[in-house]
Amino acid sequence: MPERIMFTMGDIASAEGALSAGCKYFGGYPITPATEIAEWMALRMPQVGGSFVQYEDEIASITSVIGASWTGVKSMTATSGPGVSLMLEAIGLAVMTETPLVLVNIMRGGPSTGQPTRGQQGDIMQAKWGSHGDYQIIALTPASVQEMFDQTVQAFNLSERYRVPVFVLADETVGHMRERLVIPDEKDLKLEYRKLAAGDPADFLPFKPDEDLIPPMALLGSKYQFYATGLTHDERGYPTDKEDVQLELVARLNNKILHNADKIIDLERFMLDDAKIAVVAYGTPSRSARKAIKEAREAGIKAGMLRLKTVWPFPEDALADLASEVKHIIVAEQNFGQVYYMVKAAAAPTPIHLMAKPAGMPQLPHEILDKIKEIDSL
Amino acid sequence: MNLVSRYEIRIGGFGGQGVVTMAVVLGETLSLIEKKFVVQTQSYGPEARGGASKSEIVVGDVEIDYPKVMEPDVFIVLSRAAYLAYIKGLKENGILIIDEDLVEIEGDLPDGVKVYKVPATRIAEQEVGNKQATNVVMLGVLCAITKIVTNEGLQQRIEERWPRFKESNLKALELGLKAGEAALVGQ
């Protein structure tokens, strides 16, 4: 399809990004503020020859996505915090079985049912640590309608490349705001697809990794017979309680992401080159920070921003570098402090100042400007 | 419209009056037809109808950083609850447009605010023959008073968006323009 231009909301941009990435299966359960994604997919999936299924709950939704992905179809779901809470057990299964899938979480106020129509960024740690055990996922944090599209495409590419669940973590404001969206000509999009199993089925080992630590994937319904389980498994896919297999598997599930962190992580440096004070932000607060920094510069204060477009794997090296460039770091996030702890661990001993706001309105530009001025006067 | 970095519009009413649709049509026109930078947001409670509801537009000739309205240049208000909930923050010398049958000015306004009173709901009900056209009447009023958007742009967008209902909506727009021009003269 040729280039299209729309004035539309982040939720719909994400759905269009999925479709442009070749997603042909959406299994979900509508929830504010992610409902528009399901609504749009219900309309669009039949037009592209894909399937949309609304399930009885989030647990059925996510497990259907895992099953669909194993048939070779790029698959996704979309929900909000309460829905992610229900999906977490299956996220662990997807990690352990190395199932490519995309989960869009339009973050609303929490804990629990919280404030359905108000935004927050309270699910950063949940995305990383919500399921049990030691594992890595990838999580992207868009800040505009265009990025909802672009980063959903990227989410599919990363999930296919690394055989891992990828989260798109957008706060409600980004999900529900409308802006201009340019959907590129499909010829201009670079799309990735998982490595597929090849060779003699008799010799096939479904969980034997290549040098890049990622095993080629056999699909359900293909000539390969295999077994995929949430139990610790050897290269044949068979469950085992051997310690060496457990150690090797857990290390590989983590390292296939961590060793490629520099290829995965996407950051924006804004006015940082001579900055003495850096704001670290993502999603809607990063847009407040951008305004505050421009105004701080007009007032002669050397401020800049490191905007995180990827929060998992966490950009530790970039934060350590930032800590050596600037005198102070402000973390502004729409929660009570989550990325803050990661920044503290990576950037110590540079002073880190938290601007926490676990509520629907993000930190306002003038509030961030006031904080920059306060720190500048120290 | 002259080059401007940031112009903020807030629309308030109760759920069901079409305040979000009004902002979306305005946003589509400004973004897709007039090639401005635009962000549209809304805020509402869990109710499907009733409750104070607001929608917002930030428009400019440069990329919009902070997406929500901070100090509206214009506040259009269609219900008393929305007036009370969202009047705070209206800019000094800003513009306040009210549906005169539904909203009264209560309390102090910031210095220099210009108030325009228009019977938008009455015009929609009696002259267009459909109360649902109130938001399009108000788009015409906004266009006449602020010139932030062109009449031609709105006409084009209405035709594209509502081919089946274009006649009644174009009529509502025209009546709104006239009412807005009359309110301007009355100032």
XYZ file of C-alpha atoms in Angstrom:
565
model
C 0.000 0.000 0.000
C 1.337 3.524 -0.823
C 2.006 6.184 1.815
C -1.038 7.287 3.807
C -1.498 10.317 6.068
C -3.991 10.361 8.926
C -4.830 12.590 11.882
C -5.376 9.899 14.439
C -4.792 8.689 17.980
C -1.800 6.802 19.342
C -3.810 3.631 19.908
C -4.831 3.496 16.253
C -1.306 4.363 15.124
C -0.050 1.371 17.105
C -2.638 -0.905 15.474
C -1.634 0.403 12.035
C 2.016 -0.144 12.914
C 1.230 -3.761 13.744
C -0.601 -4.221 10.455
C 2.274 -2.642 8.526
C 4.656 -5.002 10.334
C 2.653 -7.939 9.007
C 0.668 -8.796 12.146
C -2.154 -11.125 11.143
C -3.507 -12.127 14.536
C -4.925 -10.071 17.390
C -6.321 -11.826 20.444
C -7.553 -9.567 23.191
C -10.008 -8.318 25.723
C -10.864 -4.611 25.483
C -9.917 -2.350 28.370
C -9.712 1.429 28.759
C -7.448 3.084 27.574
C -6.404 0.390 25.075
C -9.892 -0.353 23.720
C -9.378 1.610 20.510
C -6.598 -0.785 19.486
C -8.971 -3.764 19.721
C -11.720 -1.779 17.999
C -9.457 -0.804 15.118
C -8.104 -4.336 14.761
C -11.658 -5.750 14.675
C -12.282 -3.469 11.696
C -8.945 -3.859 9.919
C -7.921 -7.493 10.433
C -10.593 -8.913 8.097
C -9.497 -6.362 5.449
C -5.936 -7.725 5.451
C -6.891 -11.399 5.678
C -5.963 -11.680 9.355
C -7.933 -12.737 12.415
C -9.309 -10.772 15.334
C -10.638 -12.721 18.296
C -12.148 -11.209 21.427
C -11.746 -13.649 24.305
C -13.473 -14.116 27.626
C -10.513 -12.634 29.502
C -6.869 -11.602 29.315
C -5.496 -15.031 30.201
C -7.182 -16.625 27.207
C -6.120 -13.665 25.060
C -2.396 -13.927 25.720
C -2.257 -17.720 25.521
C -4.047 -17.547 22.153
C -1.358 -15.115 20.998
C 1.352 -17.595 22.011
C -0.408 -20.373 20.098
C -0.929 -18.207 17.025
C 2.726 -17.187 17.008
C 3.801 -20.843 16.998
C 1.890 -21.319 13.746
C 4.183 -18.713 12.187
C 1.800 -15.753 12.301
C 2.983 -12.430 13.711
C 0.673 -12.001 16.701
C -0.186 -9.430 19.343
C -2.486 -8.307 22.092
C -3.178 -4.925 23.676
C -4.316 -4.160 27.190
C -3.732 -1.948 30.214
C -2.211 -2.562 33.662
C -5.000 -4.697 35.146
C -4.942 -6.850 32.011
C -1.161 -7.195 32.073
C -1.432 -8.409 35.677
C -3.577 -11.282 34.448
C -1.264 -12.017 31.507
C 1.980 -12.232 33.458
C 2.035 -15.984 33.977
C 1.755 -16.503 30.235
C 4.418 -13.852 29.560
C 6.777 -16.139 31.480
C 5.673 -19.050 29.305
C 6.358 -16.974 26.174
C 9.822 -16.095 27.494
C 10.627 -19.723 28.326
C 9.310 -21.085 25.016
C 10.964 -18.177 23.143
C 7.748 -17.111 21.476
C 7.801 -13.888 19.425
C 4.830 -11.678 20.359
C 3.992 -8.029 20.934
C 2.030 -6.716 23.910
C 0.906 -3.090 23.843
C 0.206 -1.740 27.320
C -1.553 1.633 27.380
C -0.731 2.522 30.964
C -3.476 3.931 33.188
C -3.680 4.920 36.829
C -3.037 2.158 39.360
C -2.673 0.168 41.559
C -5.574 -2.193 40.866
C -8.457 -0.745 38.820
C -7.093 2.721 39.588
C -8.167 5.473 37.201
C -9.174 3.936 33.858
C -9.318 7.181 31.872
C -6.208 8.794 33.363
C -2.641 8.112 32.399
C 0.336 6.928 34.405
C 3.678 5.196 33.886
C 3.325 2.770 36.752
C 3.996 -0.450 34.835
C 7.703 -0.059 34.023
C 8.924 -2.534 36.627
C 5.933 -4.824 36.066
C 6.961 -5.287 32.435
C 10.442 -6.415 33.480
C 9.819 -8.288 36.711
C 6.119 -9.177 36.627
C 6.500 -12.854 35.823
C 8.612 -15.038 38.093
C 12.161 -16.171 37.501
C 15.139 -14.481 35.854
C 14.521 -13.281 32.334
C 14.769 -10.383 29.944
C 12.080 -8.820 27.828
C 12.245 -5.731 25.616
C 10.104 -2.644 26.356
C 9.736 0.461 24.173
C 8.355 3.816 25.319
C 6.911 5.995 22.543
C 6.118 9.686 23.099
C 4.074 10.633 20.034
C 1.480 9.245 17.649
C 4.140 8.738 14.958
C 6.311 6.839 17.436
C 3.357 4.630 18.378
C 3.420 3.498 14.759
C 7.194 3.361 14.320
C 7.919 1.622 17.601
C 5.161 -0.949 17.145
C 6.836 -1.895 13.858
C 10.135 -2.003 15.732
C 8.544 -4.133 18.475
C 7.580 -6.777 15.918
C 11.047 -6.715 14.375
C 12.743 -7.149 17.758
C 10.369 -9.891 18.899
C 10.961 -11.811 15.674
C 14.730 -11.312 15.766
C 15.237 -12.315 19.400
C 12.237 -14.639 19.873
C 11.055 -12.728 22.922
C 7.903 -10.891 24.032
C 8.224 -7.161 23.356
C 6.191 -4.581 25.277
C 5.120 -1.234 23.897
C 4.630 0.815 27.070
C 2.686 3.990 26.304
C 1.032 6.216 28.869
C -2.655 7.011 28.325
C -1.916 10.503 27.004
C 0.209 9.086 24.175
C -2.394 6.379 23.505
C -5.322 8.787 23.310
C -3.794 11.923 21.808
C -4.335 12.650 18.143
C -1.561 13.896 15.875
C -0.564 13.634 12.265
C 0.568 10.126 11.320
C 2.501 9.254 8.181
C 2.229 5.560 7.336
C 5.106 4.863 4.966
C 4.802 2.984 1.711
C 5.168 -0.688 2.578
C 8.180 -0.878 0.256
C 10.019 1.532 2.555
C 9.541 -0.526 5.712
C 12.237 -2.919 6.816
C 10.506 -5.953 8.291
C 12.087 -8.912 10.027
C 10.889 -12.479 10.421
C 12.090 -15.167 12.784
C 14.789 -17.620 11.723
C 13.055 -20.822 10.670
C 14.182 -24.380 11.202
C 15.879 -26.037 8.234
C 17.374 -29.423 7.507
C 16.466 -32.994 8.226
C 13.608 -33.344 10.753
C 15.310 -36.476 12.112
C 18.268 -34.405 13.379
C 16.268 -31.367 14.465
C 16.790 -29.941 17.959
C 14.111 -27.282 18.595
C 16.032 -25.418 21.322
C 19.572 -25.688 20.010
C 20.771 -22.116 19.603
C 22.941 -20.780 16.820
C 26.017 -18.729 17.691
C 23.776 -15.690 18.276
C 22.108 -17.653 21.122
C 18.802 -17.809 19.242
C 17.432 -21.182 18.108
C 15.761 -21.361 14.683
C 12.032 -21.848 15.184
C 9.992 -24.785 13.951
C 6.344 -23.998 13.340
C 3.294 -25.945 14.411
C 1.978 -27.817 11.417
C 5.370 -28.038 9.719
C 7.310 -31.251 9.071
C 9.139 -30.914 12.398
C 7.899 -32.698 15.484
C 8.785 -30.959 18.698
C 7.793 -30.224 22.251
C 7.696 -26.713 23.799
C 7.241 -26.386 27.549
C 7.498 -23.908 30.372
C 9.581 -26.460 32.264
C 13.347 -26.139 32.058
C 14.211 -28.010 28.880
C 17.274 -29.246 27.044
C 18.047 -28.674 23.376
C 15.571 -31.394 22.448
C 12.866 -29.462 24.319
C 12.548 -32.215 26.926
C 12.005 -31.247 30.582
C 14.910 -31.825 32.927
C 15.874 -31.048 36.514
C 19.600 -31.020 35.744
C 21.409 -28.031 37.220
C 23.716 -27.456 34.243
C 20.777 -27.296 31.825
C 18.962 -24.798 34.060
C 22.079 -22.619 34.356
C 22.732 -22.701 30.639
C 19.125 -22.006 29.643
C 18.593 -19.093 32.035
C 21.920 -17.586 31.000
C 21.005 -17.878 27.331
C 17.488 -16.401 27.748
C 19.060 -13.380 29.454
C 22.187 -13.068 27.336
C 20.465 -13.234 23.951
C 19.009 -9.833 24.958
C 21.786 -8.384 27.139
C 24.562 -9.158 24.623
C 22.586 -7.273 21.987
C 21.529 -4.364 24.207
C 23.408 -1.819 22.102
C 21.532 -2.989 18.985
C 18.172 -2.834 20.767
C 18.388 0.377 22.779
C 17.063 3.534 21.168
C 17.676 6.916 22.853
C 17.307 10.555 21.926
C 19.864 13.107 23.103
C 18.266 16.564 23.201
C 20.493 19.628 23.793
C 22.848 17.484 25.851
C 26.229 18.250 24.319
C 27.215 21.076 26.710
C 24.577 20.375 29.384
C 25.266 20.570 33.096
C 21.792 19.398 34.112
C 20.153 16.457 32.343
C 16.534 15.413 32.524
C 15.845 11.708 31.979
C 12.278 11.115 30.809
C 10.121 9.006 28.486
C 6.568 9.203 27.149
C 4.484 12.286 27.900
C 6.743 13.745 30.649
C 9.538 13.901 28.037
C 7.406 16.357 26.084
C 7.015 18.538 29.184
C 10.768 18.296 29.687
C 11.467 19.337 26.090
C 9.512 22.564 26.615
C 11.130 23.171 30.006
C 14.633 22.678 28.564
C 14.051 25.128 25.712
C 12.907 27.696 28.275
C 15.848 26.925 30.575
C 18.224 27.489 27.637
C 16.553 30.861 26.977
C 17.251 31.686 30.621
C 20.914 30.768 30.115
C 20.849 27.426 31.936
C 22.671 24.565 30.238
C 20.031 21.861 30.451
C 19.350 18.889 28.186
C 17.431 15.639 28.060
C 18.201 11.981 27.580
C 14.908 10.592 26.306
C 14.462 6.865 26.703
C 12.690 5.222 23.782
C 13.739 1.851 25.208
C 13.481 1.136 28.944
C 14.238 -2.620 28.793
C 16.964 -3.682 28.409
C 17.891 -0.679 30.504
C 20.435 1.670 28.881
C 22.931 1.398 31.745
C 25.984 2.374 29.697
C 24.322 5.492 28.308
C 23.349 6.542 31.841
C 26.864 5.946 33.129
C 28.218 8.104 30.285
C 25.627 10.785 31.024
C 26.645 10.811 34.679
C 30.195 11.671 33.643
C 29.018 14.486 31.338
C 26.648 16.381 33.651
C 26.597 17.583 37.244
C 22.978 16.705 38.052
C 20.341 14.334 36.687
C 16.610 14.847 37.116
C 14.338 11.860 36.532
C 10.766 12.926 35.707
C 8.317 10.073 35.433
C 4.588 9.589 35.918
C 4.927 7.177 38.807
C 6.396 7.141 42.291
C 9.900 6.418 40.973
C 10.683 3.309 38.873
C 13.217 4.157 36.160
C 14.707 6.360 38.924
C 16.146 3.318 40.700
C 17.762 2.074 37.505
C 19.257 5.513 36.855
C 20.556 5.649 40.418
C 22.252 2.297 40.043
C 23.849 3.241 36.720
C 24.742 6.883 37.325
C 25.975 7.014 40.936
C 27.609 9.048 42.441
C 26.215 11.913 40.306
C 23.272 13.417 42.245
C 19.948 12.089 40.942
C 16.791 14.094 41.671
C 13.407 12.412 41.358
C 10.309 14.249 40.180
C 7.650 11.645 40.888
C 4.016 12.064 39.949
C 1.830 8.961 40.050
C -1.259 10.710 38.614
C -3.032 11.546 35.379
C -1.431 14.876 34.521
C 2.299 14.635 33.811
C 4.812 16.989 35.360
C 4.000 20.346 33.759
C 6.699 22.146 31.773
C 6.919 24.969 34.312
C 7.287 22.469 37.156
C 10.283 20.868 35.443
C 11.676 24.324 34.635
C 11.364 25.309 38.309
C 13.232 22.157 39.315
C 15.991 22.860 36.772
C 16.320 26.425 38.115
C 16.371 25.194 41.707
C 19.180 22.739 40.940
C 21.063 25.308 38.860
C 21.140 27.598 41.908
C 22.700 24.908 44.151
C -3.311 33.055 10.851
C 0.123 34.560 11.398
C 3.054 32.387 12.385
C 2.522 31.262 15.930
C 4.446 28.798 18.052
C 1.576 27.705 20.234
C -2.152 28.490 20.297
C -4.370 26.648 22.749
C -8.081 25.886 22.434
C -10.203 24.229 25.107
C -13.753 22.985 24.562
C -15.915 21.970 27.519
C -19.379 20.456 27.820
C -21.109 17.367 29.059
C -20.569 13.947 27.541
C -22.742 13.569 24.431
C -22.614 17.189 23.224
C -19.872 16.347 20.774
C -17.016 18.301 22.324
C -14.490 15.595 21.420
C -15.775 15.284 17.850
C -15.613 19.060 17.530
C -11.945 19.050 18.507
C -11.191 16.095 16.234
C -12.764 17.773 13.170
C -10.904 20.985 13.988
C -7.668 19.021 14.442
C -8.144 17.118 11.184
C -8.750 20.378 9.326
C -5.754 22.158 10.826
C -3.426 19.169 10.405
C -4.450 17.537 7.133
C -5.725 20.534 5.146
C -3.988 23.580 6.614
C -0.716 21.710 7.329
C -0.244 22.999 10.868
C 1.305 21.094 13.743
C -1.585 19.925 15.926
C -2.128 17.810 19.005
C -5.643 16.971 20.167
C -6.356 15.465 23.568
C -9.433 14.900 25.702
C -10.321 14.220 29.251
C -13.445 12.516 30.467
C -14.684 10.309 33.253
C -15.878 6.698 32.987
C -19.470 7.765 32.118
C -20.744 7.344 28.531
C -23.122 10.338 28.813
C -23.209 13.316 31.161
C -20.313 14.355 33.391
C -17.986 17.227 32.591
C -16.001 16.481 29.456
C -13.319 18.510 27.755
C -11.300 18.335 24.625
C -8.268 20.348 23.715
C -6.275 21.436 20.691
C -2.765 22.820 20.628
C -1.842 24.222 17.209
C 1.275 25.924 15.920
C 3.658 26.392 13.009
C 6.377 24.467 14.804
C 6.345 21.020 16.384
C 4.249 20.907 19.571
C 6.223 19.739 22.602
C 3.888 19.594 25.606
C 0.656 18.139 24.192
C -1.973 19.449 26.600
C -3.458 22.896 27.040
C -1.863 24.915 29.857
C -3.416 28.388 29.463
C -6.082 28.382 26.781
C -6.207 31.290 24.325
C -9.810 30.280 23.685
C -12.325 28.464 25.867
C -15.589 27.315 24.287
C -18.068 26.072 26.822
C -21.396 24.306 26.441
C -22.400 23.426 30.006
C -22.349 24.984 33.468
C -20.496 22.007 34.972
C -17.739 22.343 32.375
C -17.605 26.115 32.895
C -17.043 25.653 36.615
C -14.585 22.779 36.158
C -12.424 24.234 33.387
C -12.628 28.052 33.481
C -9.480 28.197 35.572
C -6.387 28.932 33.551
C -8.021 30.957 30.766
C -5.341 33.333 29.507
C -5.431 37.072 30.245
C -6.918 38.809 27.215
C -8.174 35.386 26.110
C -11.442 34.555 24.388
C -14.431 32.932 26.083
C -17.259 31.639 23.893
C -20.362 30.381 25.675
C -23.653 28.866 24.670
C -25.767 31.631 26.160
C -28.764 29.382 26.865
C -26.698 26.913 28.911
C -23.928 28.892 30.565
C -23.800 32.078 32.606
C -20.662 33.936 33.565
C -19.994 33.199 37.232
C -17.112 34.486 39.315
C -14.269 36.707 38.158
C -12.622 36.277 34.800
C -8.951 36.987 34.091
C -8.202 40.557 32.978
C -9.103 41.496 29.458
C -11.068 38.365 28.575
C -13.483 38.926 25.712
C -16.782 37.097 26.130
C -18.865 36.031 23.134
C -22.374 34.703 23.721
C -23.981 32.549 21.047
C -27.141 30.401 21.235
C -25.448 27.465 19.490
C -27.750 24.719 20.748
C -30.852 26.768 19.885
C -29.501 27.428 16.366
C -28.819 23.720 15.881
C -32.232 22.679 17.162
C -34.403 25.313 15.496
C -32.543 26.359 12.348
C -30.620 23.211 11.399
C -33.324 20.960 12.807
C -30.895 18.756 14.735
C -29.470 19.390 18.177
C -26.565 17.085 17.324
C -25.261 19.800 14.993
C -24.471 22.079 17.965
C -20.751 21.286 17.801
C -20.557 22.171 14.098
C -22.392 25.448 14.770
C -19.724 26.158 17.368
C -16.955 25.357 14.857
C -18.409 28.104 12.660
C -18.516 30.475 15.630
C -14.894 29.677 16.498
C -13.812 30.247 12.896
C -15.532 33.640 12.701
C -14.214 34.884 16.020
C -10.632 33.593 16.080
C -9.718 33.014 12.376
C -7.533 30.179 13.670
C -8.973 27.948 10.945
C -10.451 28.780 7.558
C -14.068 28.357 6.602
C -12.970 26.644 3.363
C -10.868 24.140 5.298
C -13.755 23.273 7.584
C -16.139 22.937 4.642
C -13.751 20.553 2.894
C -13.261 18.440 5.999
C -17.006 18.253 6.718
C -17.652 17.094 3.150
C -14.952 14.440 3.386
C -15.953 13.256 6.832
C -19.733 13.184 6.625
C -20.731 12.645 2.986
C -24.234 11.490 3.995
C -24.812 14.384 6.366
C -22.852 17.064 4.590
C -25.823 19.303 3.781
C -27.055 19.733 7.346
C -23.503 20.085 8.690
C -22.523 22.698 6.090
C -25.685 24.563 7.005
C -24.767 24.363 10.688
C -21.280 25.673 9.893
C -22.657 28.602 7.911
C -25.154 29.515 10.631
C -22.355 29.319 13.182
C -20.175 31.640 11.083
C -23.010 34.167 10.906
C -23.667 33.927 14.640
C -19.946 34.365 15.319
C -19.752 37.422 13.076
C -22.821 38.884 14.799
C -21.190 38.273 18.210
C -18.023 40.011 16.983
C -20.023 43.062 15.907
C -21.818 43.055 19.248
C -18.512 43.282 21.143
